[in-house]
Short mmCIF file of C-alpha atoms and ligand atoms in Angstrom, two decimals:
data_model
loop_
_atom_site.label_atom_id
_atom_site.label_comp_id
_atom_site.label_asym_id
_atom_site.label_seq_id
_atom_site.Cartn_x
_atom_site.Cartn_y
_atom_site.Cartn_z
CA UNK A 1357 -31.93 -28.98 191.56
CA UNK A 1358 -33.78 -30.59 188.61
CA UNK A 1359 -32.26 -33.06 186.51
CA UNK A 1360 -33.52 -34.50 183.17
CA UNK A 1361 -33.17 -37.44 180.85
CA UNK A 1362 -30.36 -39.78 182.52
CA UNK A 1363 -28.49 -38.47 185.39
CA UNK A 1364 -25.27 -38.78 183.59
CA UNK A 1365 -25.53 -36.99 180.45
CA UNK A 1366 -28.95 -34.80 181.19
CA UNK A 1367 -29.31 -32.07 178.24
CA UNK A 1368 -29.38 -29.12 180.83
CA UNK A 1369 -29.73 -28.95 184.53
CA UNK A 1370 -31.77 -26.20 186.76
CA UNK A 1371 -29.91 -24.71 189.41
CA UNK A 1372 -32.76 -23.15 191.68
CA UNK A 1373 -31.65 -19.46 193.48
CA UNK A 1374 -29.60 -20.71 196.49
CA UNK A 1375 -29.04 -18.53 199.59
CA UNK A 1376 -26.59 -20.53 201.67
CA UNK A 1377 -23.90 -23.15 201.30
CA UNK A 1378 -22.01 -25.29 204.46
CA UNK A 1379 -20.16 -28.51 204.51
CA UNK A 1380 -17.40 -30.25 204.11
CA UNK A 1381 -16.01 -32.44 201.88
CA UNK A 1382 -12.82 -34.57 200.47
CA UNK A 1383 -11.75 -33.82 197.39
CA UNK A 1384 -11.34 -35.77 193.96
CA UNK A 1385 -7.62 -36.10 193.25
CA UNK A 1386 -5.28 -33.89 191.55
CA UNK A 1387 -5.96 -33.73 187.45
CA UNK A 1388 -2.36 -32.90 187.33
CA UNK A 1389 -0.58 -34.96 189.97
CA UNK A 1390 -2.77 -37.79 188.59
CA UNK A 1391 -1.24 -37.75 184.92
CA UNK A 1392 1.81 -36.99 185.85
CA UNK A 1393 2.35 -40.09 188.38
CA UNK A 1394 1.25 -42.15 186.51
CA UNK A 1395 3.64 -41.67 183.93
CA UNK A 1396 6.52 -41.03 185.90
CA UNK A 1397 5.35 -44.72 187.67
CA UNK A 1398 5.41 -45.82 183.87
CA UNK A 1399 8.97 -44.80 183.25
CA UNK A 1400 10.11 -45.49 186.74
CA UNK A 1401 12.23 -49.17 187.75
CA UNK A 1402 10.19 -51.01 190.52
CA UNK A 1403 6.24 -50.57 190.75
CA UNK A 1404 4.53 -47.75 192.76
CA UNK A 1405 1.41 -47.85 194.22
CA UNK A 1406 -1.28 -44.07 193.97
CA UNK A 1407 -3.94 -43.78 196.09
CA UNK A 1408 -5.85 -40.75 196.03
CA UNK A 1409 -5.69 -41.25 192.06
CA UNK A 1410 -8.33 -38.78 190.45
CA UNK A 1411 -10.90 -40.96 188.30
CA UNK A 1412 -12.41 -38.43 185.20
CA UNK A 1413 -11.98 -38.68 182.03
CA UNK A 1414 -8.41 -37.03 181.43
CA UNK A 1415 -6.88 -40.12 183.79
CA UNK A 1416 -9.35 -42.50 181.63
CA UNK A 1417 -7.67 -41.13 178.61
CA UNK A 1418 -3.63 -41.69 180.53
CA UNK A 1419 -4.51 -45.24 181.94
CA UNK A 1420 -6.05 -46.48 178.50
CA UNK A 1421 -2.95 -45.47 176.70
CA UNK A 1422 -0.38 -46.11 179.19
CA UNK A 1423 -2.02 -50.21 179.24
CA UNK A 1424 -1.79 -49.90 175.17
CA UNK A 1425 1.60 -49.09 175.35
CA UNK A 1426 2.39 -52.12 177.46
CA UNK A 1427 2.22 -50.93 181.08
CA UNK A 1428 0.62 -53.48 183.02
CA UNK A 1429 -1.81 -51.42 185.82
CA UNK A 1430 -3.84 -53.08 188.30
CA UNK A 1431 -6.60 -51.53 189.69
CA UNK A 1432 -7.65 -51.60 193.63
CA UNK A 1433 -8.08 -52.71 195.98
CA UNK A 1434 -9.47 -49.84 196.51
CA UNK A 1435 -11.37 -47.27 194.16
CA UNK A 1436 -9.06 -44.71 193.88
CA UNK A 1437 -5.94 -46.79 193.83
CA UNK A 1438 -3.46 -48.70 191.19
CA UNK A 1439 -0.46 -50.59 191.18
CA UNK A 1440 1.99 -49.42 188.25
CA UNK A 1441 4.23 -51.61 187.16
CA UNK A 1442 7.17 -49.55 186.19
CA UNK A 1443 8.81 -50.67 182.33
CA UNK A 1444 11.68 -47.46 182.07
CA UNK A 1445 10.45 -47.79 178.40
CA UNK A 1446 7.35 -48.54 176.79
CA UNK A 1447 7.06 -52.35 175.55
CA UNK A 1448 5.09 -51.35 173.07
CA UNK A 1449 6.74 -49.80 169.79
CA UNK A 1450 3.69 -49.11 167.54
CA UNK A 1451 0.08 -47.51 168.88
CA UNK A 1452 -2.34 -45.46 167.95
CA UNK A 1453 -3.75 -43.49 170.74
CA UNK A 1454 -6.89 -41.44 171.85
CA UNK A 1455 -5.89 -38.88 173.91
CA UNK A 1456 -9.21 -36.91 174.49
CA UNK A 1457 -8.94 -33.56 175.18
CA UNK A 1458 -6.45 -34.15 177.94
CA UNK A 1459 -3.99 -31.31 177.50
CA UNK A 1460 -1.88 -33.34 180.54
CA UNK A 1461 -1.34 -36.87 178.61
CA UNK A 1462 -1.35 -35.90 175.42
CA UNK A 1463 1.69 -33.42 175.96
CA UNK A 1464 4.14 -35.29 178.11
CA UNK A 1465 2.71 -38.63 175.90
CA UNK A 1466 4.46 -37.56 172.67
CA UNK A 1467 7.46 -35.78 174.39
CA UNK A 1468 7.69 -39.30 175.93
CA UNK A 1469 7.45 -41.30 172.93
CA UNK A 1470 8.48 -39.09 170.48
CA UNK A 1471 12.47 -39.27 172.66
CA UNK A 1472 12.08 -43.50 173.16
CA UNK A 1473 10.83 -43.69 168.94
CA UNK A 1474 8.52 -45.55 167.57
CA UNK A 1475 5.73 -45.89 165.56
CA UNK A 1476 2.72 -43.82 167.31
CA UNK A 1477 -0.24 -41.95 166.28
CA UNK A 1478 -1.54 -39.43 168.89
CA UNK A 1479 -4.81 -37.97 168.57
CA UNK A 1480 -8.22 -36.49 170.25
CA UNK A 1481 -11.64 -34.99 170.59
CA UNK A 1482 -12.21 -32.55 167.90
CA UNK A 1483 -11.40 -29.39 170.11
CA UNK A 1484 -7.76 -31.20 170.80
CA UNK A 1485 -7.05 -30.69 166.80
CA UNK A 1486 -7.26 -27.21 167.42
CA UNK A 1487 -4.84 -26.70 170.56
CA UNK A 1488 -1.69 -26.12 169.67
CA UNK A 1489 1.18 -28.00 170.06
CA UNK A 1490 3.74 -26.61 167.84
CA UNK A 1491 5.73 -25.39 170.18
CA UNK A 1492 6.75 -28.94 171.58
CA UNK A 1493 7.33 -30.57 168.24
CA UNK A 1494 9.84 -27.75 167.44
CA UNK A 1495 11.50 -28.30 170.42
CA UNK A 1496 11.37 -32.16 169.78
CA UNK A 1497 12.56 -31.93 166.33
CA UNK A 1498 15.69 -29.88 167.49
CA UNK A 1499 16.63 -32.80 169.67
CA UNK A 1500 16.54 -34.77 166.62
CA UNK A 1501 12.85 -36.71 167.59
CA UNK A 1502 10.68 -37.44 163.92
CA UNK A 1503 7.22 -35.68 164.25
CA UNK A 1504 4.94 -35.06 161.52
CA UNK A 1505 1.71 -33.41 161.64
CA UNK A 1506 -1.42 -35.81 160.18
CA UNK A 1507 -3.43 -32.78 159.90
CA UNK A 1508 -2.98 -29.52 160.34
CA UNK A 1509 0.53 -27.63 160.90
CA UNK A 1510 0.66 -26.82 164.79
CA UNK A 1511 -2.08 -29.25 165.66
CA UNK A 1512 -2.66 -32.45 166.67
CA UNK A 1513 -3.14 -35.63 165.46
CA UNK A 1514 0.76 -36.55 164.81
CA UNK A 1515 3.15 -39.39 163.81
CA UNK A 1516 5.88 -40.14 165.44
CA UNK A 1517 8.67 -42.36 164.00
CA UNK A 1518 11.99 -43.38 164.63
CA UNK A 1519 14.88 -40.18 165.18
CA UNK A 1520 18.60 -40.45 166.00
CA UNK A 1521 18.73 -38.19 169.62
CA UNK A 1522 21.25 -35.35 169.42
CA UNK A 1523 22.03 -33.69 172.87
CA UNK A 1524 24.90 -32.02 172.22
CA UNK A 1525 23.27 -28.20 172.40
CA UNK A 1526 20.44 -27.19 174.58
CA UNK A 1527 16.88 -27.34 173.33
CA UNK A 1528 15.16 -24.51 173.15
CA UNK A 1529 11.21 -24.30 174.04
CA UNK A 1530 8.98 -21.65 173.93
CA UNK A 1531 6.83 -20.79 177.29
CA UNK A 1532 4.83 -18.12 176.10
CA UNK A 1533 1.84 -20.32 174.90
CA UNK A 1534 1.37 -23.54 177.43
CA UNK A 1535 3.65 -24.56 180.44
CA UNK A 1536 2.84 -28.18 179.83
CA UNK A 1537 5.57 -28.53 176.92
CA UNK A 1538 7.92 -27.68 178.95
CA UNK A 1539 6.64 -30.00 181.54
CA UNK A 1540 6.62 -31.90 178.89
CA UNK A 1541 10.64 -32.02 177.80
CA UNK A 1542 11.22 -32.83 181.37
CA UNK A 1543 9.43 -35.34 182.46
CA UNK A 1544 10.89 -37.47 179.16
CA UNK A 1545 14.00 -35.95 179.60
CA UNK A 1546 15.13 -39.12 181.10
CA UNK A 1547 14.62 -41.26 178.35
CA UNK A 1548 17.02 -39.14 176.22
CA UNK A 1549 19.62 -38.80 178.59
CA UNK A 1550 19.59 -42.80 179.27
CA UNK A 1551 19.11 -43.01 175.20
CA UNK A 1552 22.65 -40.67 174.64
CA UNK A 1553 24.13 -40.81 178.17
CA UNK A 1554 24.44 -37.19 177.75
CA UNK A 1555 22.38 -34.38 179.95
CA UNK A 1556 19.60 -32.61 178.97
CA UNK A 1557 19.67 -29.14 178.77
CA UNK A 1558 16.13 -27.17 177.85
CA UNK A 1559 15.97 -23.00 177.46
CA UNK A 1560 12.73 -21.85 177.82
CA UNK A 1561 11.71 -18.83 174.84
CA UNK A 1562 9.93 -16.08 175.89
CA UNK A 1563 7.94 -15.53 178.99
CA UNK A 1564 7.00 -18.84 180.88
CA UNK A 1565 3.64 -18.92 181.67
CA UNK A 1566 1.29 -20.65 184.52
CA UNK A 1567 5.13 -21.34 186.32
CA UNK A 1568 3.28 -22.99 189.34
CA UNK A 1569 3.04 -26.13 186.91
CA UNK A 1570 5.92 -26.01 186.07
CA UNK A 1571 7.17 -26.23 189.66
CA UNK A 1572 4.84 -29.19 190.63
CA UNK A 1573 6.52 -31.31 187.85
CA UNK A 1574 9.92 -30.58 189.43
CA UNK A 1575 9.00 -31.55 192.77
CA UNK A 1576 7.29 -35.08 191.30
CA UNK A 1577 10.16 -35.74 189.35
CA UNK A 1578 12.23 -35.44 192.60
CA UNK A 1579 10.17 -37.80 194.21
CA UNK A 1580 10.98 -40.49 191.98
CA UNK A 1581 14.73 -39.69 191.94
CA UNK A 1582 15.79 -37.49 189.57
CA UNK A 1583 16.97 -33.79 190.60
CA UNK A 1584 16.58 -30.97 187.74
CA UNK A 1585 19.33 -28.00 188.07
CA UNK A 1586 17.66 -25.13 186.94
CA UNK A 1587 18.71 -21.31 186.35
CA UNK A 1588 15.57 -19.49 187.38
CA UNK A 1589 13.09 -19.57 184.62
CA UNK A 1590 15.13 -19.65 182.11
CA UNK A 1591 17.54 -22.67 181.85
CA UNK A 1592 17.02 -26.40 183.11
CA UNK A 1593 19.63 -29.23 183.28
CA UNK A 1594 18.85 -32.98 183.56
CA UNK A 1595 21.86 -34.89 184.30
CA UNK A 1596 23.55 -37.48 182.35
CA UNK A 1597 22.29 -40.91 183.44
CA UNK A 1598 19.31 -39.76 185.08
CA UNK A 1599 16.41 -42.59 185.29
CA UNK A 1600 13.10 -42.36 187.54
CA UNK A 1601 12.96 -45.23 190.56
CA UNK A 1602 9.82 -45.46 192.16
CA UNK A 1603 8.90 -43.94 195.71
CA UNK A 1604 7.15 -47.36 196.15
CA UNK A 1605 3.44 -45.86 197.53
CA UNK A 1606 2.49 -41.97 196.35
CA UNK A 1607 -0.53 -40.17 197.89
CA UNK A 1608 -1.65 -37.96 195.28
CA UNK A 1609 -3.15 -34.14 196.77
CA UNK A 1610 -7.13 -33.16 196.29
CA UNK A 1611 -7.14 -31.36 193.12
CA UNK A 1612 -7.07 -27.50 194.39
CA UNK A 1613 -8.87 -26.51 191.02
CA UNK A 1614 -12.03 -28.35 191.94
CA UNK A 1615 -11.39 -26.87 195.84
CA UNK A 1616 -11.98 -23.09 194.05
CA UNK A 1617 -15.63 -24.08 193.14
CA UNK A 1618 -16.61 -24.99 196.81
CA UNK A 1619 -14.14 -22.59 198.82
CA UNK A 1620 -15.91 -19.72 196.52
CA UNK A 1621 -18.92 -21.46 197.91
CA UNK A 1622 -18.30 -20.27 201.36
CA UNK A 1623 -17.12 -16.89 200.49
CA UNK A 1624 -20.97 -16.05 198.96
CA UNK A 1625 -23.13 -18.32 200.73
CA UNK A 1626 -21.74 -17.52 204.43
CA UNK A 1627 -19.77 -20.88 205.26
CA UNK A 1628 -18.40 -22.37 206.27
CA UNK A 1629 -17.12 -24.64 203.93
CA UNK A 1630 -14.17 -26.80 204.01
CA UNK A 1631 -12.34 -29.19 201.35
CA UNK A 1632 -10.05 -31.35 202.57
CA UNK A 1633 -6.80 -32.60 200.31
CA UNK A 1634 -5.42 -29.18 199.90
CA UNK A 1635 -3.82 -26.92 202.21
CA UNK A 1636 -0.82 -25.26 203.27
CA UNK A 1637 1.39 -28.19 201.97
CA UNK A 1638 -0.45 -28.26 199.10
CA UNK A 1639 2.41 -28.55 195.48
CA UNK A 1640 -0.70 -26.87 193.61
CA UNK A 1641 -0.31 -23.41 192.53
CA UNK A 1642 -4.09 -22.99 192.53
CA UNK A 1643 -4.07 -22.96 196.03
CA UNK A 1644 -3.66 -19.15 195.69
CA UNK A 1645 -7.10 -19.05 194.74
CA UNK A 1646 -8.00 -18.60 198.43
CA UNK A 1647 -5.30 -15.48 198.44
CA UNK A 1648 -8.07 -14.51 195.74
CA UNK A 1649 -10.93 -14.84 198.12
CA UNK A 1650 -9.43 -13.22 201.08
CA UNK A 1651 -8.48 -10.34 198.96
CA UNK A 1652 -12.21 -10.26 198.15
CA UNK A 1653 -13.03 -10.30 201.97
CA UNK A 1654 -13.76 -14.21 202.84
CA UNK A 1655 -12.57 -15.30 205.60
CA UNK A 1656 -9.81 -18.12 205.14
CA UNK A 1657 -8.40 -20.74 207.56
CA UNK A 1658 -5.83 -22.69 205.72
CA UNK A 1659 -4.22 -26.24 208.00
CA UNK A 1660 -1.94 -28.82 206.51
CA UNK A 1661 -4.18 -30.55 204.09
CA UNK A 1662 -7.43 -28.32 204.08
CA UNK A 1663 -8.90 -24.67 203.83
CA UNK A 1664 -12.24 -23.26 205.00
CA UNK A 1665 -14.14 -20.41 203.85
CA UNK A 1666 -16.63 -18.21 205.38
CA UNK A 1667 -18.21 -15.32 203.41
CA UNK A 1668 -20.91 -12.99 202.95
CA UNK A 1669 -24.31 -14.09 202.29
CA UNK A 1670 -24.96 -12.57 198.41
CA UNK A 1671 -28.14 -13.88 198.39
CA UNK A 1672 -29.00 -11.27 201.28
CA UNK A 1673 -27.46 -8.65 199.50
CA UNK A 1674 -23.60 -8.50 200.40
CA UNK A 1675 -20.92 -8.04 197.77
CA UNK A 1676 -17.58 -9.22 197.52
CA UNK A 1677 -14.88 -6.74 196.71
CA UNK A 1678 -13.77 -5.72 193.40
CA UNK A 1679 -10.46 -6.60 192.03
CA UNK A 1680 -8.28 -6.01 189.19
CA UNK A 1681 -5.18 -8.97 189.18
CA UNK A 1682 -3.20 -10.87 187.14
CA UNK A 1683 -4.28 -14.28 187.23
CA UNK A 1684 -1.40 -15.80 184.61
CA UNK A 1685 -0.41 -18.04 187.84
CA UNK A 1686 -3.65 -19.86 188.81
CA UNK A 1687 -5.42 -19.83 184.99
CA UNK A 1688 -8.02 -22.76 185.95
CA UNK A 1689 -8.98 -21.15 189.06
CA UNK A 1690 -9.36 -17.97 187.30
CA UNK A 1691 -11.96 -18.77 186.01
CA UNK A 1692 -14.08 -19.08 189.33
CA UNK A 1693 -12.80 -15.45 189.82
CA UNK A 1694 -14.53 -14.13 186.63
CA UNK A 1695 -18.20 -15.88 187.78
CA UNK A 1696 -17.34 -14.59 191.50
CA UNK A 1697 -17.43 -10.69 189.89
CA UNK A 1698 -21.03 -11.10 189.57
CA UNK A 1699 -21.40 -10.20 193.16
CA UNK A 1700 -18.96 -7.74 193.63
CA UNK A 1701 -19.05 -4.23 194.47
CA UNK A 1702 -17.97 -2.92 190.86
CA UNK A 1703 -16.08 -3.97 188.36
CA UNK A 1704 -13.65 -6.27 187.97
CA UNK A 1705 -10.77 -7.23 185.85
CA UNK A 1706 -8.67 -10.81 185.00
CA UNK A 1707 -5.28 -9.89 183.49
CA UNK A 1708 -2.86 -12.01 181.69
CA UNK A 1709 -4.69 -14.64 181.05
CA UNK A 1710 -4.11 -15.09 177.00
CA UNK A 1711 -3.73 -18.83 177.55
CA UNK A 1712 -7.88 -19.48 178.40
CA UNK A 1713 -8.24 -18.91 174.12
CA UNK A 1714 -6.21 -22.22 173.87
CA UNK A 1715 -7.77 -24.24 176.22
CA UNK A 1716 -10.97 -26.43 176.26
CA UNK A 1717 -12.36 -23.61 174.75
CA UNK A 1718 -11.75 -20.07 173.73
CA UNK A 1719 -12.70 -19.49 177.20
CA UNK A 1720 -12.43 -15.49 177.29
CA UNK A 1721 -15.28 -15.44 174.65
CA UNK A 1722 -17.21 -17.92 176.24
CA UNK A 1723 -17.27 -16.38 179.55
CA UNK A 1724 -17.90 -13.53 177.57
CA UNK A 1725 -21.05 -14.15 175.96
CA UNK A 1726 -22.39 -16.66 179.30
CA UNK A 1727 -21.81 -13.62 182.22
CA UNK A 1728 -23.45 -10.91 179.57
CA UNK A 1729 -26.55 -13.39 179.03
CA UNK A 1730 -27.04 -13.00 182.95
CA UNK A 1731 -26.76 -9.40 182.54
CA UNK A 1732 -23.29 -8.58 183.47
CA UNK A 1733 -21.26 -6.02 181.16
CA UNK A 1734 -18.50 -7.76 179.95
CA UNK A 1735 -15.62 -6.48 177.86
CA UNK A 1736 -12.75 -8.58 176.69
CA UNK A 1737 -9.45 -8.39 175.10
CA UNK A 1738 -6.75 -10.48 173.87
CA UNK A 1739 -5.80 -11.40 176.87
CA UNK A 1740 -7.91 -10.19 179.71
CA UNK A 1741 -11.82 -9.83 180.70
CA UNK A 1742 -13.12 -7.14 182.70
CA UNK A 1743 -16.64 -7.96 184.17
CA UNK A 1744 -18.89 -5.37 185.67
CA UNK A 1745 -21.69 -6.97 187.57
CA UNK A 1746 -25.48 -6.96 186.41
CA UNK A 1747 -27.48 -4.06 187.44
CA UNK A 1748 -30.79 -6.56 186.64
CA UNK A 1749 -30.17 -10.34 186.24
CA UNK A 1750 -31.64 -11.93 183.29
CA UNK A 1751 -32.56 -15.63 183.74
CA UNK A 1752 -30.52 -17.69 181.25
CA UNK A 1753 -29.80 -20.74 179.74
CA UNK A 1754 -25.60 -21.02 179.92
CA UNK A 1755 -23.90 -22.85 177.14
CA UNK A 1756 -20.78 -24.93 178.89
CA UNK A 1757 -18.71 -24.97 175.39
CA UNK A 1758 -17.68 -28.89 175.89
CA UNK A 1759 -15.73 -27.25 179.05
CA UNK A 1760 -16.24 -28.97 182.68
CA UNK A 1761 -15.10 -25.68 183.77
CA UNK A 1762 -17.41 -23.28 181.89
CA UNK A 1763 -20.20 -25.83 183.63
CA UNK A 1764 -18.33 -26.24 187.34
CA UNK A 1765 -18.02 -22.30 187.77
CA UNK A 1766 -21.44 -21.16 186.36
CA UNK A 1767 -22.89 -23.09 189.34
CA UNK A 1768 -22.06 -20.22 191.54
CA UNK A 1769 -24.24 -18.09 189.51
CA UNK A 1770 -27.21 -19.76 191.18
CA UNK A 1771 -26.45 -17.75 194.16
CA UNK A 1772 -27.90 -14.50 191.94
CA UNK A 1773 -32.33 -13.60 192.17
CA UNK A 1774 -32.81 -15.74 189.16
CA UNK A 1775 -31.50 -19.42 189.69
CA UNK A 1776 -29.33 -20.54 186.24
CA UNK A 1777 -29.81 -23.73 183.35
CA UNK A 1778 -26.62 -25.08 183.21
CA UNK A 1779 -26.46 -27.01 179.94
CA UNK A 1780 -24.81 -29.96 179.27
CA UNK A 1781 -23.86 -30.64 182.73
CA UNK A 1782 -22.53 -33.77 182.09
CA UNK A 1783 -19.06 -32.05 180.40
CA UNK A 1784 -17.59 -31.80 183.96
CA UNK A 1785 -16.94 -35.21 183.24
CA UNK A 1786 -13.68 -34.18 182.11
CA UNK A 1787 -12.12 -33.66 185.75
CA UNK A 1788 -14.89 -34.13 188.01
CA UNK A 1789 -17.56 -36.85 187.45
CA UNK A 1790 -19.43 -36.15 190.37
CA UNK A 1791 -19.04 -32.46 190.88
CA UNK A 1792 -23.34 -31.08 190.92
CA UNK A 1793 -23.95 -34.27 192.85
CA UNK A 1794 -21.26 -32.61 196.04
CA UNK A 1795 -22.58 -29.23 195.16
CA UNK A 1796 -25.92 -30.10 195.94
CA UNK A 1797 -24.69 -31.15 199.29
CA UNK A 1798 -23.65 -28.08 200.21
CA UNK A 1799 -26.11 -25.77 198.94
CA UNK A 1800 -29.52 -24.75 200.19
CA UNK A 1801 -31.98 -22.23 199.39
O1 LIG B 2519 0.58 -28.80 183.58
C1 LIG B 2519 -0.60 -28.89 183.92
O2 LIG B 2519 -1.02 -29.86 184.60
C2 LIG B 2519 -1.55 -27.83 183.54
C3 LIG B 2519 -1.09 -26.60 183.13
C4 LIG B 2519 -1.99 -25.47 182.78
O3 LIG B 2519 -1.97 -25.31 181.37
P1 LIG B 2519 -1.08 -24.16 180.61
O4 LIG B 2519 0.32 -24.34 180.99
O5 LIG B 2519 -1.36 -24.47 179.18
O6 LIG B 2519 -1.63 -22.84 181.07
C5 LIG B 2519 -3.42 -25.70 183.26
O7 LIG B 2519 -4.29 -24.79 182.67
C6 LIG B 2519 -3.88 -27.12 182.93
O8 LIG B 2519 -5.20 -27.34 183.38
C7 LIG B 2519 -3.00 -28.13 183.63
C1 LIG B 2520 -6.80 -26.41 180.69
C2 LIG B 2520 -7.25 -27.52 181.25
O1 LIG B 2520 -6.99 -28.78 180.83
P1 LIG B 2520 -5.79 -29.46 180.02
O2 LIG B 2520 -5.04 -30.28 181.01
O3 LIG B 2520 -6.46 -30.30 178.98
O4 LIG B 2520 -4.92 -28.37 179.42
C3 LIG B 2520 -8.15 -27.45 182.43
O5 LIG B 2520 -8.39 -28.51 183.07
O6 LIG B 2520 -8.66 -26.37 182.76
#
């Protein structure tokens, strides 16, 4: 591995061909968990202490704004922990606040303040202006909440002002574009329901996608008290009166998208490797992702709070099996799938997975034009990517797109007869700071 200019922000990086990868190591805490503790710690009465906390950029982004808005967080004593003093409300009527391109604060952020009202501006990285967000503001705006777009209708940045609540009929969301504004309605649900003393009743529109999200905010809103009756999919009740109390200390999970990176590891660089901070008990739908590799013929040991891989060597010349799935359930890890079909044994397709054009990037065109530059036959439509694996490699320079994914998956192309340039490493930064400096650990050639 061959890094230039500073080791934090290099232009490109030089993965050499690599023929084996073994290891183990702990995992960097849950993107997901992360954000969402800390605000439900925010909103909660009493203070709560997270260890395990993930420290990237998308928590940066949470813990800057949550501290604007009057929180008072104290970091340490160790590095991955903070004490969160909980407020119910914010103190803090009137912000403006940089949200990144953290899809997880700035969502649940405005749902948040958007039902306590205030003055607020949300906003974010130029790609965040162009992720929709429509969706929640309608649903906000039915409850009665003042939004206004500063820019562009759909789109971040937004106002947010002062709104009289109305909870007298159910709010309807739609599903069909991003699982976090649901998350979003109920993880502020609360404040509404303290604000009216009425329950809070949300009806999801259309088909709800990545549902394991969806799930995980359910079970972390039980944690800190408050128990969501739901109908399925379909219909979700918050009751009257309900108001988050802190569980007092919360251990926050490995983040089992980062875990797909290194358990793929295993599965085409022989193994084993293990990650520990996801397992069996695991309240991450990406877990699955190992269902993924066993279904491509790795060999996967799953305990408590860890999974190990062992796999072919592709380097040597074995292939993984093809596979044709719909991957609308684990959409992050997905995208380790669609670099994985370089070395399978024909072609293979990603269904359902419509949401990758909203996210960091259009990420269906992206991986697109990056797995065709290494000579893979790639054919897309609107929602799925079918990748047929090189018959020569090319050697290639891949563009990352300002996506920490885009740059964490391509990694495994290294494994192919040509090694890979990864630029702009540095864009894992996102969720992952450290991520080529542990897979460099594990790799060899
Ligand atoms: O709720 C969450 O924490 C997330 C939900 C997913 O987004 P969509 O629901 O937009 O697919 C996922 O891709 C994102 O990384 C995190
Ligand atoms: C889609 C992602 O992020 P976000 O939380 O910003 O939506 C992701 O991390 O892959």
């Amino acid at each position: 591995m061959t890094m230039t200019d500073s080791p934090r922000h290099p232009p490109y990086l030089d993965l050499a061909p690599a023929r084996h990868a073994r290891g183990a190591i702990d995992l960097p805490g849950s993107k997901s968990i992360s954000n969402r503790v800390l605000l439900l710690s925010a909103l909660a009465e009493g203070s709560t202490r997270l260890t395990g906390l993930l420290d990237s950029d998308d928590t940066q982004v949470m813990l800057a704004a949550l501290r604007k808005l009057g929180i008072a967080i104290t970091a340490g004593p160790r590095p991955d922990e903070v004490l969160v003093e909980g407020a119910r409300r914010f103190p803090v009527g009137q912000a403006d606040l940089f949200m990144g391109n953290a899809g997880t604060a700035i969502r649940p952020l405005t749902a948040a303040l958007a039902m306590m009202g205030g003055l607020y501006v949300l906003h974010g990285v130029p790609r965040m202006h162009e992720r929709p967000i429509g969706d929640l503001v309608d649903a906000l705006r039915m409850l009665g909440a003042r939004v206004a777009y500063q820019g562009r209708e759909g789109y971040p940045p937004l106002s947010l002002g002062w709104g009289e609540l109305d909870l007298s009929r159910p709010v309807k969301v739609n599903g069909s574009v991003s699982s976090q504004f649901l998350t979003a309605l109920l993880l502020a649900a609360p404040l509404a329901t303290q604000a009216t003393g009425r329950g809070f009743v949300v009806e999801v529109e259309g088909e709800l996608i990545s549902k394991p999200y969806v799930e995980m905010t359910l079970n972390l809103m039980r944690r800190f008290g408050v128990t969501v009756e739901r109908d399925g999919w379909r219909r979700f009740t918050v009751p009257s009166q309900a108001a988050y109390r802190s569980p007092g200390h919360m251990l926050v999970e490995g983040d089992a998208s980062s875990a797909s990176y290194f358990l793929a590891l295993g599965a085409i660089g022989g193994g084993p490797v293990r990650v520990t901070g996801v397992g069996r008990d695991s309240i991450q739908g990406d877990v699955a992702f190992a269902d993924t590799l066993a279904a491509m013929g790795a060999q996967v040991e799953m305990g408590p709070d860890w999974i190990e891989t062992r796999g072919v060597k592709v380097a040597e010349g074995g292939r993984l099996k093809a596979f044709d799935a719909d991957f609308n359930l684990i959409p992050d890890a997905a995208m380790t799938a669609a670099v994985l079909a370089l070395y399978a044994d024909g072609p293979c397709r990603l269904r359902n997975i419509a949401s990758w054009r909203v996210k960091e990037t259009d990420r269906i065109h992206a991986m697109q034009t990056e797995l065709a530059k290494l000579g893979a036959t790639v054919t897309a439509t609107p929602d799925s990517l079918t990748v047929t694996p090189p018959a020569t490699w090319t050697p290639a320079e891949i563009g990352t797109w300002d996506d920490h994914r885009m740059a964490m998956c391509f990694s495994l192309a290294a494994f192919g007869p040509v090694g890979v340039r990864i630029l702009d490493p540095g864009c894992v930064s996102k969720t992952f700071p450290t991520y080529f400096d542990v897979y460099a650990g594990l790799v060899g050639a």
